[in-house]
Tab-separated table of C-alpha atoms in Angstrom:
chain	number	residue	atom	x	y	z
A	641	MET	CA	-19.628	-44.335	-4.175
A	642	VAL	CA	-20.257	-40.641	-3.969
A	643	SER	CA	-16.641	-39.691	-3.371
A	644	GLY	CA	-15.318	-42.233	-5.875
A	645	GLU	CA	-12.832	-41.012	-8.440
A	646	PRO	CA	-13.249	-41.908	-12.102
A	647	SER	CA	-10.915	-44.415	-13.690
A	648	ASN	CA	-9.508	-41.849	-16.120
A	649	LYS	CA	-8.363	-39.601	-13.270
A	650	LYS	CA	-5.185	-38.721	-15.142
A	651	THR	CA	-7.162	-36.693	-17.638
A	652	PHE	CA	-8.202	-34.358	-14.805
A	653	LYS	CA	-4.698	-33.854	-13.521
A	654	TYR	CA	-2.791	-30.962	-14.913
A	655	SER	CA	0.492	-31.856	-16.463
A	656	LYS	CA	3.706	-30.122	-15.448
A	657	ASN	CA	3.757	-28.401	-18.823
A	658	PHE	CA	0.386	-26.942	-18.063
A	659	ASN	CA	1.775	-25.624	-14.761
A	660	PHE	CA	4.543	-23.824	-16.610
A	661	PHE	CA	2.029	-22.534	-19.122
A	662	LEU	CA	-0.017	-21.034	-16.275
A	663	VAL	CA	3.064	-19.419	-14.715
A	664	LEU	CA	3.909	-17.969	-18.133
A	665	LEU	CA	0.343	-16.713	-18.476
A	666	CYS	CA	0.595	-14.965	-15.108
A	667	LEU	CA	3.940	-13.463	-16.134
A	668	ILE	CA	2.324	-12.026	-19.266
A	669	LEU	CA	-0.474	-10.677	-17.075
A	670	VAL	CA	2.071	-9.031	-14.771
A	671	PHE	CA	3.788	-7.297	-17.685
A	672	LEU	CA	0.446	-6.265	-19.183
A	673	GLY	CA	-0.525	-4.857	-15.786
A	674	LYS	CA	2.674	-2.839	-15.741
A	675	LEU	CA	1.660	-1.295	-19.073
A	676	ASP	CA	-1.311	0.215	-17.216
A	677	LEU	CA	-3.931	-0.871	-19.750
A	678	ILE	CA	-7.402	0.587	-19.318
A	679	ALA	CA	-9.032	-2.859	-19.240
A	680	ILE	CA	-6.800	-3.998	-16.365
A	681	ARG	CA	-7.285	-0.726	-14.547
A	682	ASN	CA	-11.061	-1.101	-14.893
A	683	PHE	CA	-10.903	-4.701	-13.677
A	684	LYS	CA	-8.943	-3.616	-10.599
A	685	ALA	CA	-11.388	-0.779	-9.962
A	686	PHE	CA	-14.385	-3.109	-10.261
A	687	VAL	CA	-12.925	-5.727	-7.891
A	688	SER	CA	-11.859	-3.011	-5.402
A	689	ASP	CA	-15.345	-1.539	-5.423
A	690	PHE	CA	-16.904	-4.967	-4.967
A	691	THR	CA	-14.640	-6.097	-2.132
A	692	ALA	CA	-14.256	-2.755	-0.304
A	693	PRO	CA	-17.176	-3.353	2.131
A	694	ILE	CA	-15.896	-6.852	2.933
A	695	SER	CA	-12.393	-5.511	3.598
A	696	TYR	CA	-13.836	-2.847	5.853
A	697	MET	CA	-15.895	-5.454	7.706
A	698	PHE	CA	-12.708	-7.421	8.465
A	699	ASN	CA	-10.480	-4.445	9.171
A	700	LYS	CA	-12.785	-2.674	11.585
A	701	PRO	CA	-12.762	-5.230	14.473
A	702	VAL	CA	-9.034	-5.928	14.102
A	703	LYS	CA	-8.311	-2.200	14.161
A	704	GLU	CA	-10.441	-1.797	17.285
A	705	ILE	CA	-8.676	-4.680	19.053
A	706	ALA	CA	-5.280	-3.254	18.100
A	707	GLY	CA	-6.391	0.145	19.423
A	708	VAL	CA	-7.545	-1.316	22.749
A	709	LEU	CA	-4.267	-3.222	23.148
A	710	GLU	CA	-2.272	-0.077	22.493
A	711	GLU	CA	-4.344	1.911	24.972
A	712	VAL	CA	-3.784	-0.732	27.631
A	713	LYS	CA	-0.072	-0.616	26.867
A	714	SER	CA	0.047	3.170	27.059
A	715	THR	CA	-1.607	3.383	30.509
A	716	GLY	CA	1.726	2.470	32.082
A	717	SER	CA	3.381	5.568	30.690
A	718	LEU	CA	0.545	8.017	31.424
A	719	ARG	CA	2.501	10.064	33.964
A	720	ASP	CA	5.484	10.578	31.664
A	721	GLU	CA	3.128	11.350	28.800
A	722	ASN	CA	1.387	13.979	30.930
A	723	ILE	CA	4.673	15.735	31.767
A	724	ARG	CA	5.720	15.617	28.107
A	725	LEU	CA	2.399	17.069	26.962
A	726	LYS	CA	2.572	19.905	29.501
A	727	SER	CA	5.982	20.976	28.217
A	728	GLU	CA	4.680	20.593	24.645
A	729	ILE	CA	1.769	22.949	25.440
A	730	ARG	CA	4.199	25.536	26.814
A	731	ARG	CA	6.361	25.271	23.701
A	732	LEU	CA	3.346	25.508	21.395
A	733	LYS	CA	2.012	28.584	23.191
A	734	VAL	CA	5.306	30.379	22.533
A	735	SER	CA	5.443	29.304	18.898
A	736	ASN	CA	1.763	30.159	18.425
A	737	SER	CA	2.333	33.779	19.364
A	738	LYS	CA	5.292	33.888	16.967
A	739	ILE	CA	3.205	32.357	14.172
A	740	ALA	CA	0.503	34.995	14.574
A	741	SER	CA	3.000	37.826	14.114
A	742	ASN	CA	4.722	35.984	11.245
A	743	GLU	CA	1.407	35.514	9.495
A	744	LEU	CA	0.665	39.217	9.650
A	745	GLU	CA	4.145	39.959	8.351
A	746	LEU	CA	3.668	37.480	5.501
A	747	LEU	CA	0.357	39.028	4.484
A	748	GLU	CA	1.911	42.469	4.497
A	749	LEU	CA	4.871	41.325	2.406
A	750	ARG	CA	2.609	39.577	-0.076
A	751	LYS	CA	0.678	42.784	-0.461
A	752	LEU	CA	3.898	44.738	-1.014
A	753	LEU	CA	5.196	42.271	-3.588
A	754	ASN	CA	1.828	42.090	-5.336
A	755	SER	CA	2.020	38.302	-5.026
A	756	ILE	CA	-0.563	36.165	-6.819
A	757	PRO	CA	-2.948	34.781	-4.186
A	758	GLN	CA	-2.898	31.005	-3.768
A	759	ASN	CA	-6.008	29.077	-4.730
A	760	LYS	CA	-7.952	27.677	-1.831
A	761	ILE	CA	-7.749	23.920	-1.922
A	762	ARG	CA	-10.885	21.835	-2.070
A	763	ILE	CA	-10.616	18.499	-0.344
A	764	VAL	CA	-12.633	15.294	-0.153
A	765	THR	CA	-12.006	13.139	2.887
A	766	GLY	CA	-12.461	9.392	2.907
A	767	ARG	CA	-12.012	6.652	5.461
A	768	ALA	CA	-9.136	4.219	4.952
A	769	LEU	CA	-10.648	0.795	4.295
A	770	THR	CA	-7.430	-1.194	4.343
A	771	SER	CA	-4.039	-0.909	5.950
A	772	PRO	CA	-0.769	-0.749	4.008
A	773	GLY	CA	0.162	-4.351	4.736
A	774	GLY	CA	1.868	-5.421	1.503
A	775	THR	CA	5.454	-6.545	1.051
A	776	PHE	CA	5.679	-5.497	-2.586
A	777	ALA	CA	3.305	-2.533	-2.567
A	778	ASN	CA	2.169	0.041	-0.039
A	779	THR	CA	-1.272	1.279	-0.937
A	780	VAL	CA	-4.449	2.170	0.924
A	781	LEU	CA	-8.039	1.916	-0.236
A	782	ILE	CA	-10.414	4.731	0.743
A	783	ASN	CA	-14.183	4.935	0.489
A	784	ALA	CA	-14.361	7.912	-1.879
A	785	GLY	CA	-14.253	7.628	-5.645
A	786	ILE	CA	-15.344	9.104	-8.963
A	787	LYS	CA	-18.703	10.123	-7.493
A	788	ASP	CA	-16.829	12.455	-5.114
A	789	GLY	CA	-14.776	14.041	-7.886
A	790	ILE	CA	-11.572	12.080	-7.335
A	791	LYS	CA	-9.292	11.523	-10.319
A	792	ILE	CA	-6.062	9.593	-10.872
A	793	GLY	CA	-2.963	11.548	-9.852
A	794	GLN	CA	-4.590	13.818	-7.285
A	795	PRO	CA	-2.564	14.291	-4.077
A	796	ALA	CA	-3.626	12.643	-0.822
A	797	ILE	CA	-2.910	14.395	2.454
A	798	SER	CA	-3.685	14.157	6.139
A	799	SER	CA	-3.577	16.803	8.862
A	800	LEU	CA	0.149	16.104	9.327
A	801	GLY	CA	1.308	16.101	5.736
A	802	LEU	CA	1.563	14.239	2.464
A	803	VAL	CA	0.253	10.666	2.338
A	804	GLY	CA	0.609	9.869	-1.358
A	805	TYR	CA	-1.414	10.198	-4.538
A	806	VAL	CA	-4.328	8.464	-6.234
A	807	VAL	CA	-3.299	5.640	-8.582
A	808	ASN	CA	-6.617	3.941	-9.237
A	809	VAL	CA	-10.143	5.172	-8.892
A	810	SER	CA	-13.502	3.458	-9.149
A	811	PHE	CA	-17.025	4.729	-8.573
A	812	ASN	CA	-17.051	4.300	-4.783
A	813	SER	CA	-13.407	3.802	-3.815
A	814	SER	CA	-9.894	4.985	-4.656
A	815	ARG	CA	-6.471	3.491	-4.182
A	816	ILE	CA	-3.716	5.710	-2.801
A	817	LEU	CA	-0.073	4.964	-3.500
A	818	LEU	CA	1.711	5.848	-0.276
A	819	ILE	CA	4.917	7.877	-0.238
A	820	ILE	CA	6.752	4.897	1.303
A	821	ASP	CA	6.053	2.729	-1.775
A	822	ILE	CA	9.033	1.945	-3.988
A	823	ASN	CA	7.263	3.443	-7.015
A	824	SER	CA	6.676	6.784	-5.316
A	825	MET	CA	8.957	9.720	-6.235
A	826	ILE	CA	8.163	13.125	-4.743
A	827	PRO	CA	9.929	16.332	-5.815
A	828	ALA	CA	10.765	18.147	-2.594
A	829	TYR	CA	12.999	20.796	-1.082
A	830	LEU	CA	14.782	21.197	2.230
A	831	THR	CA	13.023	23.940	4.141
A	832	GLN	CA	16.124	25.393	5.834
A	833	SER	CA	18.663	25.355	3.012
A	834	ASN	CA	16.126	25.382	0.131
A	835	TRP	CA	17.960	22.689	-1.823
A	836	PRO	CA	15.700	20.678	-4.129
A	837	ALA	CA	15.735	16.869	-4.048
A	838	VAL	CA	13.589	13.872	-4.933
A	839	ILE	CA	12.190	11.740	-2.129
A	840	GLN	CA	11.826	8.088	-3.041
A	841	GLY	CA	10.003	5.380	-1.120
A	842	GLN	CA	11.755	2.070	-0.522
A	843	ASN	CA	8.927	-0.083	0.880
A	844	SER	CA	10.067	0.625	4.431
A	845	GLN	CA	9.334	3.256	7.062
A	846	LEU	CA	12.073	5.619	5.850
A	847	LEU	CA	12.342	7.490	2.560
A	848	LYS	CA	15.462	7.886	0.462
A	849	ILE	CA	16.789	11.322	-0.544
A	850	LYS	CA	17.824	11.313	-4.198
A	851	PHE	CA	19.256	13.847	-6.644
A	852	LEU	CA	20.411	16.145	-3.856
A	853	SER	CA	23.253	18.464	-4.747
A	854	SER	CA	26.651	17.498	-3.353
A	855	GLU	CA	26.927	21.049	-2.019
A	856	ALA	CA	23.888	20.578	0.200
A	857	THR	CA	24.421	19.824	3.859
A	858	LEU	CA	21.685	17.868	5.562
A	859	ILE	CA	20.681	18.797	9.087
A	860	GLU	CA	19.082	16.227	11.342
A	861	GLY	CA	15.484	17.179	12.024
A	862	GLU	CA	15.235	19.489	9.015
A	863	SER	CA	11.810	19.291	7.450
A	864	LEU	CA	11.029	18.681	3.794
A	865	GLU	CA	8.107	19.965	1.761
A	866	THR	CA	6.844	19.279	-1.728
A	867	SER	CA	8.395	21.637	-4.253
A	868	GLY	CA	5.691	21.295	-6.885
A	869	HIS	CA	8.282	20.663	-9.601
A	870	GLY	CA	6.789	18.799	-12.541
A	871	GLY	CA	3.323	19.946	-11.602
A	872	ARG	CA	2.224	16.582	-10.236
A	873	LEU	CA	1.808	17.792	-6.646
A	874	PRO	CA	1.129	21.234	-5.193
A	875	ALA	CA	4.006	23.001	-3.469
A	876	GLY	CA	4.388	23.380	0.286
A	877	ILE	CA	2.945	20.122	1.628
A	878	ASN	CA	4.895	18.753	4.557
A	879	ILE	CA	6.602	15.402	3.828
A	880	GLY	CA	8.728	14.633	6.852
A	881	ASN	CA	11.976	15.257	8.683
A	882	VAL	CA	15.564	14.288	8.016
A	883	VAL	CA	16.839	11.517	10.280
A	884	LYS	CA	20.302	10.030	10.611
A	885	THR	CA	20.614	6.264	10.932
A	886	PHE	CA	23.246	4.280	12.836
A	887	SER	CA	25.172	3.800	9.607
A	888	GLY	CA	25.477	7.584	9.270
A	889	LYS	CA	23.182	7.810	6.247
A	890	TYR	CA	20.419	10.385	6.027
A	891	TYR	CA	16.815	9.427	5.351
A	892	VAL	CA	13.435	11.095	5.631
A	893	LYS	CA	10.929	9.973	8.234
A	894	PRO	CA	7.379	10.727	7.027
A	895	SER	CA	5.462	13.034	9.343
A	896	VAL	CA	2.327	10.939	8.880
A	897	ASP	CA	2.165	7.582	10.644
A	898	LEU	CA	1.001	5.641	7.615
A	899	ASN	CA	0.250	2.462	9.545
A	900	ARG	CA	-2.321	4.160	11.739
A	901	ILE	CA	-3.980	6.351	9.189
A	902	THR	CA	-7.776	6.442	9.442
A	903	TYR	CA	-8.868	9.380	7.299
A	904	ILE	CA	-7.252	10.577	4.088
A	905	SER	CA	-8.083	13.817	2.260
A	906	ILE	CA	-7.757	14.190	-1.493
A	907	ILE	CA	-7.104	17.608	-3.020
A	908	THR	CA	-9.668	17.540	-5.808
A	909	ASN	CA	-9.144	20.971	-7.363
A	910	PHE	CA	-5.489	20.444	-8.155
A	911	ASN	CA	-5.119	20.291	-11.937
A	912	LEU	CA	-2.542	17.920	-13.311
A	913	PRO	CA	-0.436	19.175	-16.258
A	914	GLN	CA	-1.754	18.133	-19.649
A	915	ASP	CA	0.578	16.820	-22.362
A	916	GLY	CA	2.333	19.683	-24.059
A	917	ASN	CA	1.055	22.179	-21.510
A	918	ASN	CA	3.904	23.704	-19.560
A	919	ASN	CA	2.084	26.329	-17.534
A	920	PHE	CA	2.426	24.565	-14.177
A	921	ASP	CA	2.711	26.675	-11.077
A	922	GLY	CA	5.564	24.941	-9.271
A	923	PHE	CA	7.531	26.351	-6.409
A	924	ALA	CA	11.172	26.917	-7.290
A	925	PRO	CA	12.972	27.756	-4.057
A	926	MET	CA	15.904	30.115	-4.282
A	927	GLN	CA	19.194	29.191	-2.687
A	928	LYS	CA	20.089	30.957	0.502
A	929	PRO	CA	22.612	33.719	-0.244
A	930	LYS	CA	25.842	33.650	1.728
A	931	THR	CA	25.753	37.228	3.025
A	932	SER	CA	23.472	39.781	1.536
A	933	LEU	CA	20.842	42.333	2.273
A	934	GLY	CA	17.545	40.717	3.048
A	935	LEU	CA	14.104	42.070	3.646
A	936	LYS	CA	13.477	41.156	7.229
A	937	GLY	CA	10.064	42.704	7.660
A	938	ILE	CA	8.352	45.793	8.924
A	939	ASP	CA	9.286	47.292	12.240
A	940	SER	CA	6.934	48.774	14.827
A	941	SER	CA	6.994	52.220	13.164
A	942	GLY	CA	5.638	50.713	9.953
A	943	SER	CA	8.742	51.313	7.814
A	944	ARG	CA	10.684	48.569	6.042
A	945	LYS	CA	13.567	47.171	7.968
A	946	LEU	CA	16.619	45.987	6.024
A	947	GLU	CA	19.440	44.170	7.674
A	948	ASN	CA	22.346	41.828	6.937
A	949	VAL	CA	21.378	38.204	6.990
A	950	ALA	CA	24.201	35.985	8.157
A	951	ASP	CA	24.506	32.543	6.636
B	371	MET	CA	-19.229	-44.274	-14.926
B	372	ASN	CA	-20.867	-40.979	-15.941
B	373	ASN	CA	-22.482	-40.768	-12.522
B	374	ASN	CA	-19.096	-41.226	-10.870
B	375	LEU	CA	-17.543	-38.583	-13.057
B	376	PHE	CA	-20.354	-36.128	-12.267
B	377	PHE	CA	-20.001	-36.644	-8.522
B	378	TYR	CA	-16.231	-36.373	-8.773
B	379	LEU	CA	-16.588	-33.018	-10.523
B	380	VAL	CA	-19.225	-31.727	-8.095
B	381	ASN	CA	-17.116	-32.869	-5.143
B	382	ASN	CA	-14.032	-31.120	-6.522
B	383	LEU	CA	-15.966	-27.975	-7.352
B	384	SER	CA	-17.496	-27.700	-3.883
B	385	LYS	CA	-14.085	-28.278	-2.274
B	386	ASN	CA	-12.568	-25.573	-4.456
B	387	ILE	CA	-15.352	-23.103	-3.666
B	388	PHE	CA	-14.973	-23.692	0.079
B	389	PHE	CA	-11.205	-23.336	-0.208
B	390	PHE	CA	-11.596	-20.106	-2.194
B	391	ILE	CA	-14.009	-18.574	0.350
B	392	GLY	CA	-11.783	-19.640	3.255
B	393	VAL	CA	-8.658	-18.166	1.711
B	394	PHE	CA	-10.534	-14.999	0.730
B	395	PHE	CA	-11.355	-14.409	4.408
B	396	LEU	CA	-7.816	-15.306	5.377
B	397	ILE	CA	-6.402	-12.691	2.975
B	398	ASN	CA	-8.574	-10.059	4.666
B	399	ILE	CA	-7.372	-11.126	8.104
B	400	GLU	CA	-3.770	-11.126	6.866
B	401	VAL	CA	-4.097	-7.570	5.525
B	402	SER	CA	-5.809	-6.256	8.652
B	403	LEU	CA	-3.121	-7.736	10.915
B	404	SER	CA	-0.875	-4.805	10.037
B	405	PHE	CA	-2.868	-2.653	12.474
B	406	PHE	CA	-1.032	-4.445	15.276
B	407	LEU	CA	2.243	-2.862	16.286
B	408	ILE	CA	4.220	-6.102	15.856
B	409	PHE	CA	3.028	-6.484	12.251
B	410	ASN	CA	3.570	-2.853	11.230
B	411	THR	CA	6.625	-3.719	9.150
B	412	ALA	CA	5.132	-6.828	7.545
B	413	THR	CA	2.359	-9.329	8.147
B	414	PRO	CA	2.951	-13.108	8.037
B	415	SER	CA	1.864	-14.955	4.916
B	416	LEU	CA	-0.989	-16.935	6.459
B	417	VAL	CA	-2.218	-18.028	3.035
B	418	SER	CA	1.108	-19.751	2.273
B	419	ILE	CA	0.979	-21.591	5.603
B	420	ILE	CA	-2.591	-22.750	4.979
B	421	ILE	CA	-1.855	-23.881	1.410
B	422	PHE	CA	1.146	-25.841	2.655
B	423	LEU	CA	-0.789	-27.463	5.489
B	424	PHE	CA	-3.682	-28.316	3.183
B	425	ILE	CA	-1.346	-30.087	0.779
B	426	LYS	CA	0.822	-31.836	3.384
B	427	LYS	CA	-1.583	-32.454	6.252
B	428	PHE	CA	-4.998	-32.811	4.654
B	429	ASN	CA	-3.816	-34.177	1.293
B	430	TYR	CA	-5.949	-31.597	-0.475
B	431	ILE	CA	-4.315	-30.109	-3.535
B	432	PRO	CA	-5.952	-26.816	-4.523
B	433	SER	CA	-6.536	-26.381	-8.240
B	434	ASN	CA	-4.271	-24.101	-10.235
B	435	LEU	CA	-7.149	-21.945	-11.403
B	436	ASN	CA	-8.266	-21.485	-7.819
B	437	LEU	CA	-4.780	-20.366	-6.830
B	438	ILE	CA	-4.640	-17.958	-9.772
B	439	PHE	CA	-7.940	-16.362	-8.737
B	440	ILE	CA	-6.856	-16.132	-5.097
B	441	GLY	CA	-3.587	-14.544	-6.214
B	442	LEU	CA	-5.377	-12.011	-8.400
B	443	LEU	CA	-7.688	-11.102	-5.535
B	444	ASN	CA	-4.725	-10.701	-3.195
B	445	ASP	CA	-3.024	-8.435	-5.741
B	446	VAL	CA	-6.098	-6.247	-6.058
B	447	PHE	CA	-6.393	-6.039	-2.249
B	448	LEU	CA	-2.792	-5.013	-1.752
B	449	GLY	CA	-2.344	-3.011	-4.946
B	450	ASN	CA	0.413	-5.281	-6.262
B	451	ASN	CA	1.161	-5.870	-9.917
B	452	LEU	CA	-1.678	-8.073	-11.142
B	453	GLY	CA	-0.602	-11.728	-11.393
B	454	LEU	CA	2.461	-11.525	-9.137
B	455	THR	CA	0.900	-13.382	-6.209
B	456	SER	CA	-0.627	-15.931	-8.604
B	457	ILE	CA	2.894	-16.794	-9.796
B	458	TYR	CA	3.984	-17.104	-6.172
B	459	PHE	CA	1.090	-19.415	-5.291
B	460	LEU	CA	1.611	-21.599	-8.368
B	461	LEU	CA	5.322	-21.898	-7.617
B	462	PHE	CA	4.588	-22.608	-3.974
B	463	LYS	CA	2.157	-25.381	-4.852
B	464	PHE	CA	4.496	-26.851	-7.470
B	465	LEU	CA	7.413	-26.916	-5.010
B	466	THR	CA	5.300	-28.323	-2.173
B	467	GLU	CA	4.214	-31.185	-4.401
B	468	ASN	CA	7.625	-31.937	-5.863
B	469	ILE	CA	10.361	-31.180	-3.327
B	470	ARG	CA	11.316	-34.202	-1.273
B	471	ILE	CA	13.866	-33.949	1.539
B	472	ASN	CA	14.781	-36.290	4.311
B	473	ILE	CA	16.841	-34.418	6.867
B	474	THR	CA	15.356	-35.206	10.242
B	475	ASP	CA	13.377	-38.066	11.701
B	476	LYS	CA	10.905	-35.861	13.488
B	477	LYS	CA	7.804	-35.114	11.463
B	478	HIS	CA	7.135	-31.580	12.753
B	479	GLU	CA	10.748	-30.473	12.258
B	480	GLU	CA	10.692	-31.888	8.749
B	481	ASP	CA	7.494	-29.965	8.020
B	482	TRP	CA	9.048	-26.720	9.182
B	483	LEU	CA	12.192	-27.287	7.106
B	484	TYR	CA	10.081	-28.164	4.070
B	485	PHE	CA	8.064	-25.027	4.522
B	486	THR	CA	11.159	-22.845	5.027
B	487	ILE	CA	12.840	-24.092	1.854
B	488	ILE	CA	9.697	-23.887	-0.271
B	489	PHE	CA	8.646	-20.491	1.052
B	490	VAL	CA	12.082	-18.935	0.633
B	491	ILE	CA	12.509	-20.257	-2.937
B	492	ALA	CA	9.023	-19.218	-4.081
B	493	PHE	CA	9.291	-15.821	-2.415
B	494	THR	CA	12.764	-15.133	-3.810
B	495	VAL	CA	11.591	-15.864	-7.359
B	496	THR	CA	8.601	-13.540	-6.925
B	497	LEU	CA	10.810	-10.870	-5.394
B	498	LEU	CA	13.191	-11.063	-8.342
B	499	ILE	CA	10.290	-10.698	-10.786
B	500	ASN	CA	9.056	-7.694	-8.829
B	501	MET	CA	12.515	-6.127	-8.826
B	502	LEU	CA	12.749	-6.695	-12.569
B	503	LEU	CA	9.398	-4.988	-13.060
B	504	ASN	CA	10.218	-1.949	-10.949
B	505	LEU	CA	13.909	-1.833	-11.889
B	506	LYS	CA	14.589	-0.878	-8.268
B	507	ILE	CA	15.990	-2.728	-5.304
B	508	PRO	CA	13.697	-2.388	-2.291
B	509	ASP	CA	14.851	-2.058	1.310
B	510	LEU	CA	15.666	-5.554	2.535
B	511	SER	CA	14.698	-5.138	6.186
B	512	PRO	CA	10.881	-5.427	5.697
B	513	ILE	CA	11.407	-8.380	3.361
B	514	LEU	CA	13.573	-10.213	5.876
B	515	TYR	CA	11.067	-9.388	8.587
B	516	TYR	CA	8.283	-10.799	6.389
B	517	ILE	CA	10.183	-14.061	5.873
B	518	GLY	CA	11.078	-14.262	9.565
B	519	ILE	CA	7.608	-13.566	10.893
B	520	THR	CA	6.071	-16.114	8.489
B	521	LEU	CA	8.539	-18.791	9.559
B	522	VAL	CA	7.802	-18.029	13.215
B	523	THR	CA	4.044	-18.124	12.610
B	524	PHE	CA	4.145	-21.512	10.840
B	525	PRO	CA	4.679	-23.693	13.956
B	526	ILE	CA	2.130	-21.589	15.883
B	527	VAL	CA	-0.557	-22.232	13.256
B	528	ASN	CA	0.505	-25.895	13.143
B	529	ILE	CA	0.134	-26.222	16.911
B	530	ILE	CA	-3.302	-24.545	16.821
B	531	ILE	CA	-4.502	-26.971	14.132
B	532	ASN	CA	-3.042	-29.950	16.027
B	533	SER	CA	-4.737	-28.869	19.255
B	534	PHE	CA	-8.066	-28.628	17.407
B	535	TYR	CA	-7.500	-32.201	16.204
B	536	PHE	CA	-6.650	-33.272	19.719
B	537	ILE	CA	-9.803	-31.698	21.199
B	538	GLN	CA	-11.895	-33.239	18.407
B	539	ARG	CA	-10.462	-36.707	19.121
B	540	LEU	CA	-10.959	-36.164	22.845
B	541	PHE	CA	-14.649	-35.442	22.318
B	542	LYS	CA	-15.049	-38.445	20.029
B	543	SER	CA	-13.421	-40.776	22.506
């Protein structure tokens, strides 16, 4: 018989002890993986590189189907969407004219203060090969790697703001740890009150605000940006907005929809701090003074205009 | 005797390879499901459902090494700690083989209860290991959603497999 089993079948069956031994082996592997050994990192990079095209092959049709379904669903609300977009255009036109004048004012003030010009960022953009579908980890694989100048730790952004940072890189692909992951901690500051805080992921759609001063008052809708403290990320990248939940707690909603991300850019010319090197160029926001003289800008006659800034 | 042993090994090896390839594709499908709005928070664990059905329905017990490799691959795909899913799969298989309950008379209800108990135990153990590793407590809502959506998907997958059987038998008859 071809499918016949040998008489000493028991010898081929794993004993329960062997099962426990295997579980123990996996546990050791998990702890070794946590130590971030180079061999394990290289193994992960090799497997990611090898399986990236297969993942893309599977993801592409599913993504297309999901897109078609969403488009079909959205046709019902086209009229409302049109009205909303028209009002949005009007609002943007107003803010655009304000931005133009603010930009000129900023340039002028920088010139007056003899401010050090910011380095132009160099980015490499890659296509997201996977979606962040994990329960324990939220990462995305992109099709750009060492060959494109990507290194571990470099920040990943999209047109809307911060996405995360590179945690593993292979020759053709890189893995990005998203800001919503539980292991992600981003030094940030509140843009209106300038209070610094740390934004921590919690494996859900909202981010936790940690280490915020008890004096700080959170405003719903207030935006947060990276502060650059610690030198891991550049300052001034948009993270998200403060939202209040039903329980009355404040969280941060990322400005980037991480589930629908297609392209991710990596800032490749951002230098990470070396050990023992403390010359990082972080942004340390100053607290808003209660009532003091503030430089408001330059008036139409070209002279400096000083006025009292109310809190 | 030697001939029998050789064929037994070849038979087992081919089964394991087919199982590995099948589950590899399933992992990819599972990951890509998160593009759908309903699975944005979490995707159902299709691999767990298939492993359970293979053991209970088709009497095929996947080898431990196979499960370890599948787990490692899943971890690399999702960026998990390497070996975490392997532990989950090994526990899941061990519990599926050893837990015996007799609550209801109906076979399909019993299957669902079996699956619920096994899945929740295996997942809780893995979750605790993960929490121990990160020294952080994650938000529970995506985890509960993950458990819920998997438990809802189980009977759907079961019905699909049963209907395939039914159509197959219909054609044969």
